[in-house]
Amino acid sequence: NAGVTQTPKFRILKIGQSMTLQCTQDMNHNYMYWYRQDPGMGLKLIYYSVGAGITDKGEVPNGYNVSRSTTEDFPLRLELAAPSQTSVYFCASSYQGNTIYFGEGSWLTVV
Amino acid sequence: AQTVTQSQPEMSVQEAETVTLSCTYDTSESDYYLFWYKQPPSRQMILVIRQEAYKQQNATENRFSVNFQKAAKSFSLKISDSQLGDAAMYFCALMEYGNKLVFGAGTILRVKS
């Protein structure tokens, strides 16, 4: 049972580039989330989804896009990367809003 | 709107001693979940303990227990017999039923040998 899998684990982007962080879960969870964590800070919600075809904004959605075409996958798209998006990104999932399971994180640096 | 406040940026405890981490929250709902997560330097998010608001009994997991005061909207974590491996960042989090998880700013716990 793989749980929540994020790729890539590390990435360096140049300013203005775009990329997609992949997230997949094999627990048949309906809820999925993307958080970012800046150094020394708590996690802030970027986007979340309560099921396939449904997404909603969190606290800090600007500069990001998501889609949820399947129950398993919830990719996060960064358009026109900026230094302010340098952070650790966590994907997470849960069933019916119950206990949330996190991926191992993706370290992104924008230079 | 949901908010979670951890007023202690950093705490220290002697090995084998007991420490309590504070958390207060705000919600307009009567049914919700509360969590404590541990984050070691690896940044992995590890669930420590979970409390359902409709349950009056405080949750316990081995050396970890909570003091859940629903009326006061308080949810503190007590770590007994502290071990070096307990050193980490601890996050308190709130989830309203069917909604998103909101985190506090975290408390760094240092364990002295």
PDB file of C-alpha atoms in Angstrom:
ATOM      1  CA  ASN A   1       0.000   0.000   0.000  1.00  0.00           C
ATOM      2  CA  ALA A   2       1.848   3.096  -1.257  1.00  0.00           C
ATOM      3  CA  GLY A   3      -0.411   5.707   0.394  1.00  0.00           C
ATOM      4  CA  VAL A   4       0.143   9.217  -0.980  1.00  0.00           C
ATOM      5  CA  THR A   5       2.907   9.514  -3.562  1.00  0.00           C
ATOM      6  CA  GLN A   6       4.338  12.831  -4.733  1.00  0.00           C
ATOM      7  CA  THR A   7       6.760  13.473  -7.561  1.00  0.00           C
ATOM      8  CA  PRO A   8       9.254  14.974  -8.002  1.00  0.00           C
ATOM      9  CA  LYS A   9      10.844  15.105  -4.559  1.00  0.00           C
ATOM     10  CA  PHE A  10      13.243  17.911  -5.509  1.00  0.00           C
ATOM     11  CA  ARG A  11      13.132  20.429  -8.323  1.00  0.00           C
ATOM     12  CA  ILE A  12      14.863  23.656  -9.234  1.00  0.00           C
ATOM     13  CA  LEU A  13      12.961  25.989 -11.553  1.00  0.00           C
ATOM     14  CA  LYS A  14      13.970  29.190 -13.252  1.00  0.00           C
ATOM     15  CA  ILE A  15      11.788  32.253 -12.880  1.00  0.00           C
ATOM     16  CA  GLY A  16       8.989  32.166 -15.431  1.00  0.00           C
ATOM     17  CA  GLN A  17       9.096  28.412 -16.010  1.00  0.00           C
ATOM     18  CA  SER A  18       6.096  26.191 -15.420  1.00  0.00           C
ATOM     19  CA  MET A  19       5.836  22.740 -13.947  1.00  0.00           C
ATOM     20  CA  THR A  20       3.415  20.207 -12.518  1.00  0.00           C
ATOM     21  CA  LEU A  21       3.736  18.477  -9.176  1.00  0.00           C
ATOM     22  CA  GLN A  22       2.161  15.053  -9.373  1.00  0.00           C
ATOM     23  CA  CYS A  23       0.174  13.465  -6.570  1.00  0.00           C
ATOM     24  CA  THR A  24      -1.520  10.099  -6.525  1.00  0.00           C
ATOM     25  CA  GLN A  25      -3.145   8.071  -3.776  1.00  0.00           C
ATOM     26  CA  ASP A  26      -4.225   4.451  -3.739  1.00  0.00           C
ATOM     27  CA  MET A  27      -6.547   4.520  -0.728  1.00  0.00           C
ATOM     28  CA  ASN A  28      -9.704   5.495  -2.655  1.00  0.00           C
ATOM     29  CA  HIS A  29      -9.909   8.699  -0.659  1.00  0.00           C
ATOM     30  CA  ASN A  30     -12.384  11.288  -1.890  1.00  0.00           C
ATOM     31  CA  TYR A  31     -10.664  14.329  -0.332  1.00  0.00           C
ATOM     32  CA  MET A  32      -7.318  15.538  -1.599  1.00  0.00           C
ATOM     33  CA  TYR A  33      -5.305  18.622  -0.659  1.00  0.00           C
ATOM     34  CA  TRP A  34      -2.248  20.626  -1.612  1.00  0.00           C
ATOM     35  CA  TYR A  35      -0.371  22.538   1.071  1.00  0.00           C
ATOM     36  CA  ARG A  36       2.788  24.598   1.024  1.00  0.00           C
ATOM     37  CA  GLN A  37       5.157  25.074   3.925  1.00  0.00           C
ATOM     38  CA  ASP A  38       7.609  27.945   3.980  1.00  0.00           C
ATOM     39  CA  PRO A  39      10.683  27.717   6.259  1.00  0.00           C
ATOM     40  CA  GLY A  40       9.778  27.861   9.961  1.00  0.00           C
ATOM     41  CA  MET A  41       6.081  28.174   9.202  1.00  0.00           C
ATOM     42  CA  GLY A  42       2.962  26.064   9.349  1.00  0.00           C
ATOM     43  CA  LEU A  43       1.207  24.513   6.378  1.00  0.00           C
ATOM     44  CA  LYS A  44      -1.028  26.683   4.262  1.00  0.00           C
ATOM     45  CA  LEU A  45      -3.751  25.274   2.055  1.00  0.00           C
ATOM     46  CA  ILE A  46      -3.415  26.008  -1.664  1.00  0.00           C
ATOM     47  CA  TYR A  47      -6.267  23.995  -3.183  1.00  0.00           C
ATOM     48  CA  TYR A  48      -8.411  21.080  -2.205  1.00  0.00           C
ATOM     49  CA  SER A  49     -10.864  18.677  -3.792  1.00  0.00           C
ATOM     50  CA  VAL A  50     -13.794  16.778  -2.323  1.00  0.00           C
ATOM     51  CA  GLY A  51     -14.083  14.406  -5.262  1.00  0.00           C
ATOM     52  CA  ALA A  52     -13.360  13.895  -8.938  1.00  0.00           C
ATOM     53  CA  GLY A  53     -14.323  16.946 -10.973  1.00  0.00           C
ATOM     54  CA  ILE A  54     -14.603  19.238  -7.924  1.00  0.00           C
ATOM     55  CA  THR A  55     -11.876  21.629  -6.764  1.00  0.00           C
ATOM     56  CA  ASP A  56     -11.844  24.672  -4.532  1.00  0.00           C
ATOM     57  CA  LYS A  57      -9.402  27.369  -3.441  1.00  0.00           C
ATOM     58  CA  GLY A  58      -7.647  27.401  -0.114  1.00  0.00           C
ATOM     59  CA  GLU A  59      -5.787  30.250   1.616  1.00  0.00           C
ATOM     60  CA  VAL A  60      -3.024  30.815  -0.977  1.00  0.00           C
ATOM     61  CA  PRO A  61      -4.222  29.776  -4.479  1.00  0.00           C
ATOM     62  CA  ASN A  62      -2.633  32.571  -6.540  1.00  0.00           C
ATOM     63  CA  GLY A  63      -0.079  31.298  -9.041  1.00  0.00           C
ATOM     64  CA  TYR A  64      -1.357  27.711  -8.946  1.00  0.00           C
ATOM     65  CA  ASN A  65      -3.923  25.565 -10.712  1.00  0.00           C
ATOM     66  CA  VAL A  66      -5.267  22.100 -10.036  1.00  0.00           C
ATOM     67  CA  SER A  67      -7.441  19.494 -11.679  1.00  0.00           C
ATOM     68  CA  ARG A  68      -9.100  16.324 -10.426  1.00  0.00           C
ATOM     69  CA  SER A  69     -10.107  14.124 -13.324  1.00  0.00           C
ATOM     70  CA  THR A  70      -9.816  10.875 -11.331  1.00  0.00           C
ATOM     71  CA  THR A  71     -10.201   9.899  -7.692  1.00  0.00           C
ATOM     72  CA  GLU A  72      -6.526   8.892  -7.504  1.00  0.00           C
ATOM     73  CA  ASP A  73      -4.738  11.897  -9.008  1.00  0.00           C
ATOM     74  CA  PHE A  74      -4.561  15.553  -7.998  1.00  0.00           C
ATOM     75  CA  PRO A  75      -1.779  17.396  -9.890  1.00  0.00           C
ATOM     76  CA  LEU A  76      -0.707  20.919  -8.944  1.00  0.00           C
ATOM     77  CA  ARG A  77       0.353  23.223 -11.766  1.00  0.00           C
ATOM     78  CA  LEU A  78       2.697  26.166 -11.227  1.00  0.00           C
ATOM     79  CA  GLU A  79       2.485  28.742 -14.011  1.00  0.00           C
ATOM     80  CA  LEU A  80       5.195  31.382 -14.423  1.00  0.00           C
ATOM     81  CA  ALA A  81       7.221  30.366 -11.368  1.00  0.00           C
ATOM     82  CA  ALA A  82       8.315  33.153  -9.001  1.00  0.00           C
ATOM     83  CA  PRO A  83      10.881  33.125  -6.142  1.00  0.00           C
ATOM     84  CA  SER A  84       7.970  33.481  -3.690  1.00  0.00           C
ATOM     85  CA  GLN A  85       6.895  29.972  -4.673  1.00  0.00           C
ATOM     86  CA  THR A  86      10.077  28.467  -3.252  1.00  0.00           C
ATOM     87  CA  SER A  87       8.674  26.130  -0.618  1.00  0.00           C
ATOM     88  CA  VAL A  88       7.993  22.555   0.392  1.00  0.00           C
ATOM     89  CA  TYR A  89       4.765  21.252  -1.089  1.00  0.00           C
ATOM     90  CA  PHE A  90       2.679  18.541   0.520  1.00  0.00           C
ATOM     91  CA  CYS A  91      -0.100  16.552  -1.047  1.00  0.00           C
ATOM     92  CA  ALA A  92      -2.555  14.861   1.284  1.00  0.00           C
ATOM     93  CA  SER A  93      -5.719  12.802   1.169  1.00  0.00           C
ATOM     94  CA  SER A  94      -8.511  11.663   3.459  1.00  0.00           C
ATOM     95  CA  TYR A  95     -11.795   9.803   3.402  1.00  0.00           C
ATOM     96  CA  GLN A  96     -14.917  11.830   4.148  1.00  0.00           C
ATOM     97  CA  GLY A  97     -12.782  14.480   5.858  1.00  0.00           C
ATOM     98  CA  ASN A  98     -11.428  11.957   8.351  1.00  0.00           C
ATOM     99  CA  THR A  99      -7.742  11.547   9.282  1.00  0.00           C
ATOM    100  CA  ILE A 100      -5.499  13.137   6.651  1.00  0.00           C
ATOM    101  CA  TYR A 101      -2.526  11.233   5.240  1.00  0.00           C
ATOM    102  CA  PHE A 102       0.392  13.196   3.830  1.00  0.00           C
ATOM    103  CA  GLY A 103       2.897  12.536   1.099  1.00  0.00           C
ATOM    104  CA  GLU A 104       6.596  12.978   1.824  1.00  0.00           C
ATOM    105  CA  GLY A 105       6.800  16.469   0.369  1.00  0.00           C
ATOM    106  CA  SER A 106       8.287  18.077  -2.733  1.00  0.00           C
ATOM    107  CA  TRP A 107      11.096  20.608  -2.303  1.00  0.00           C
ATOM    108  CA  LEU A 108      10.829  23.355  -4.932  1.00  0.00           C
ATOM    109  CA  THR A 109      13.362  26.135  -5.434  1.00  0.00           C
ATOM    110  CA  VAL A 110      12.749  28.963  -7.902  1.00  0.00           C
ATOM    111  CA  VAL A 111      15.868  30.855  -8.945  1.00  0.00           C
TER     112      VAL A 111
ATOM    113  CA  ALA B   1     -13.683  30.950   9.507  1.00  0.00           C
ATOM    114  CA  GLN B   2     -11.589  28.282  11.170  1.00  0.00           C
ATOM    115  CA  THR B   3      -8.480  29.474  13.003  1.00  0.00           C
ATOM    116  CA  VAL B   4      -5.884  27.643  15.065  1.00  0.00           C
ATOM    117  CA  THR B   5      -3.484  29.372  17.449  1.00  0.00           C
ATOM    118  CA  GLN B   6      -0.355  27.902  18.996  1.00  0.00           C
ATOM    119  CA  SER B   7       1.004  30.503  21.370  1.00  0.00           C
ATOM    120  CA  GLN B   8       4.287  28.747  22.184  1.00  0.00           C
ATOM    121  CA  PRO B   9       6.818  29.087  19.339  1.00  0.00           C
ATOM    122  CA  GLU B  10       9.302  26.912  21.223  1.00  0.00           C
ATOM    123  CA  MET B  11       9.311  24.624  24.268  1.00  0.00           C
ATOM    124  CA  SER B  12      12.023  22.658  26.048  1.00  0.00           C
ATOM    125  CA  VAL B  13      11.745  19.574  28.230  1.00  0.00           C
ATOM    126  CA  GLN B  14      14.194  17.387  30.067  1.00  0.00           C
ATOM    127  CA  GLU B  15      14.330  13.773  28.976  1.00  0.00           C
ATOM    128  CA  ALA B  16      11.849  11.627  30.979  1.00  0.00           C
ATOM    129  CA  GLU B  17       9.891  14.706  32.058  1.00  0.00           C
ATOM    130  CA  THR B  18       6.397  15.800  30.983  1.00  0.00           C
ATOM    131  CA  VAL B  19       5.596  18.722  28.709  1.00  0.00           C
ATOM    132  CA  THR B  20       2.327  20.285  27.553  1.00  0.00           C
ATOM    133  CA  LEU B  21       1.874  22.067  24.231  1.00  0.00           C
ATOM    134  CA  SER B  22      -0.987  24.547  23.978  1.00  0.00           C
ATOM    135  CA  CYS B  23      -3.513  25.030  21.207  1.00  0.00           C
ATOM    136  CA  THR B  24      -6.659  27.112  20.950  1.00  0.00           C
ATOM    137  CA  TYR B  25      -9.013  27.251  18.003  1.00  0.00           C
ATOM    138  CA  ASP B  26     -12.096  28.945  16.704  1.00  0.00           C
ATOM    139  CA  THR B  27     -14.963  27.396  14.794  1.00  0.00           C
ATOM    140  CA  SER B  28     -18.675  27.995  14.462  1.00  0.00           C
ATOM    141  CA  GLU B  29     -19.397  24.298  14.046  1.00  0.00           C
ATOM    142  CA  SER B  30     -20.361  21.893  16.823  1.00  0.00           C
ATOM    143  CA  ASP B  31     -18.962  18.833  15.062  1.00  0.00           C
ATOM    144  CA  TYR B  32     -15.316  18.788  13.986  1.00  0.00           C
ATOM    145  CA  TYR B  33     -12.007  16.965  14.356  1.00  0.00           C
ATOM    146  CA  LEU B  34      -8.808  18.082  16.057  1.00  0.00           C
ATOM    147  CA  PHE B  35      -5.349  16.703  15.388  1.00  0.00           C
ATOM    148  CA  TRP B  36      -1.770  16.922  16.560  1.00  0.00           C
ATOM    149  CA  TYR B  37       0.872  16.249  13.930  1.00  0.00           C
ATOM    150  CA  LYS B  38       4.606  15.814  14.506  1.00  0.00           C
ATOM    151  CA  GLN B  39       7.118  17.011  11.924  1.00  0.00           C
ATOM    152  CA  PRO B  40      10.735  15.915  12.437  1.00  0.00           C
ATOM    153  CA  PRO B  41      13.599  17.525  10.450  1.00  0.00           C
ATOM    154  CA  SER B  42      12.832  15.158   7.542  1.00  0.00           C
ATOM    155  CA  ARG B  43       9.603  17.210   7.121  1.00  0.00           C
ATOM    156  CA  GLN B  44       7.477  14.064   7.171  1.00  0.00           C
ATOM    157  CA  MET B  45       4.032  14.751   8.678  1.00  0.00           C
ATOM    158  CA  ILE B  46       3.247  12.141  11.349  1.00  0.00           C
ATOM    159  CA  LEU B  47      -0.163  11.905  12.991  1.00  0.00           C
ATOM    160  CA  VAL B  48       0.238  11.896  16.771  1.00  0.00           C
ATOM    161  CA  ILE B  49      -3.323  11.958  18.013  1.00  0.00           C
ATOM    162  CA  ARG B  50      -6.862  12.670  16.854  1.00  0.00           C
ATOM    163  CA  GLN B  51      -9.926  13.894  18.751  1.00  0.00           C
ATOM    164  CA  GLU B  52     -13.537  13.951  17.602  1.00  0.00           C
ATOM    165  CA  ALA B  53     -15.377  16.925  19.055  1.00  0.00           C
ATOM    166  CA  TYR B  54     -18.527  14.975  19.930  1.00  0.00           C
ATOM    167  CA  LYS B  55     -16.510  12.656  22.182  1.00  0.00           C
ATOM    168  CA  GLN B  56     -16.041  14.050  25.672  1.00  0.00           C
ATOM    169  CA  GLN B  57     -13.338  11.534  26.555  1.00  0.00           C
ATOM    170  CA  ASN B  58      -9.822  12.803  25.941  1.00  0.00           C
ATOM    171  CA  ALA B  59      -7.859  10.843  23.340  1.00  0.00           C
ATOM    172  CA  THR B  60      -4.741   8.953  24.418  1.00  0.00           C
ATOM    173  CA  GLU B  61      -1.980   7.269  22.393  1.00  0.00           C
ATOM    174  CA  ASN B  62       0.700   5.677  24.585  1.00  0.00           C
ATOM    175  CA  ARG B  63       2.732   8.590  26.056  1.00  0.00           C
ATOM    176  CA  PHE B  64       0.633  11.201  24.267  1.00  0.00           C
ATOM    177  CA  SER B  65      -2.655  12.508  25.597  1.00  0.00           C
ATOM    178  CA  VAL B  66      -4.812  15.553  25.054  1.00  0.00           C
ATOM    179  CA  ASN B  67      -6.834  17.855  27.268  1.00  0.00           C
ATOM    180  CA  PHE B  68      -9.841  18.771  25.148  1.00  0.00           C
ATOM    181  CA  GLN B  69     -11.934  21.605  26.539  1.00  0.00           C
ATOM    182  CA  LYS B  70     -14.731  22.138  24.022  1.00  0.00           C
ATOM    183  CA  ALA B  71     -16.362  25.130  25.690  1.00  0.00           C
ATOM    184  CA  ALA B  72     -13.021  26.902  26.003  1.00  0.00           C
ATOM    185  CA  LYS B  73     -11.981  25.769  22.486  1.00  0.00           C
ATOM    186  CA  SER B  74      -8.717  24.462  23.856  1.00  0.00           C
ATOM    187  CA  PHE B  75      -6.819  21.348  22.758  1.00  0.00           C
ATOM    188  CA  SER B  76      -3.485  20.841  24.517  1.00  0.00           C
ATOM    189  CA  LEU B  77      -1.080  17.935  23.993  1.00  0.00           C
ATOM    190  CA  LYS B  78       0.688  16.309  26.917  1.00  0.00           C
ATOM    191  CA  ILE B  79       3.808  14.241  26.287  1.00  0.00           C
ATOM    192  CA  SER B  80       4.826  12.053  29.216  1.00  0.00           C
ATOM    193  CA  ASP B  81       8.240  10.479  29.769  1.00  0.00           C
ATOM    194  CA  SER B  82       9.734  12.629  26.997  1.00  0.00           C
ATOM    195  CA  GLN B  83      12.284  10.956  24.757  1.00  0.00           C
ATOM    196  CA  LEU B  84      14.982  12.375  22.496  1.00  0.00           C
ATOM    197  CA  GLY B  85      12.982  11.133  19.511  1.00  0.00           C
ATOM    198  CA  ASP B  86      10.097  13.412  20.488  1.00  0.00           C
ATOM    199  CA  ALA B  87      12.096  16.464  19.435  1.00  0.00           C
ATOM    200  CA  ALA B  88      10.298  17.953  16.435  1.00  0.00           C
ATOM    201  CA  MET B  89       7.881  20.635  15.301  1.00  0.00           C
ATOM    202  CA  TYR B  90       4.336  19.947  16.520  1.00  0.00           C
ATOM    203  CA  PHE B  91       1.288  21.255  14.705  1.00  0.00           C
ATOM    204  CA  CYS B  92      -2.240  21.502  16.004  1.00  0.00           C
ATOM    205  CA  ALA B  93      -4.913  21.276  13.291  1.00  0.00           C
ATOM    206  CA  LEU B  94      -8.675  21.653  12.998  1.00  0.00           C
ATOM    207  CA  MET B  95     -11.038  20.113  10.494  1.00  0.00           C
ATOM    208  CA  GLU B  96     -14.715  20.945  10.326  1.00  0.00           C
ATOM    209  CA  TYR B  97     -16.734  18.014   9.032  1.00  0.00           C
ATOM    210  CA  GLY B  98     -16.406  17.733   5.266  1.00  0.00           C
ATOM    211  CA  ASN B  99     -14.041  20.684   5.123  1.00  0.00           C
ATOM    212  CA  LYS B 100     -10.380  21.481   4.911  1.00  0.00           C
ATOM    213  CA  LEU B 101      -7.654  21.033   7.527  1.00  0.00           C
ATOM    214  CA  VAL B 102      -6.308  24.280   9.001  1.00  0.00           C
ATOM    215  CA  PHE B 103      -2.984  24.285  10.853  1.00  0.00           C
ATOM    216  CA  GLY B 104      -1.514  26.369  13.606  1.00  0.00           C
ATOM    217  CA  ALA B 105       1.925  27.943  13.225  1.00  0.00           C
ATOM    218  CA  GLY B 106       3.610  25.131  15.136  1.00  0.00           C
ATOM    219  CA  THR B 107       5.656  24.651  18.310  1.00  0.00           C
ATOM    220  CA  ILE B 108       9.267  23.514  18.216  1.00  0.00           C
ATOM    221  CA  LEU B 109       9.895  20.978  20.966  1.00  0.00           C
ATOM    222  CA  ARG B 110      13.471  20.509  22.160  1.00  0.00           C
ATOM    223  CA  VAL B 111      14.347  17.562  24.398  1.00  0.00           C
ATOM    224  CA  LYS B 112      17.408  17.875  26.641  1.00  0.00           C
ATOM    225  CA  SER B 113      19.422  14.859  27.708  1.00  0.00           C
TER     226      SER B 113
END
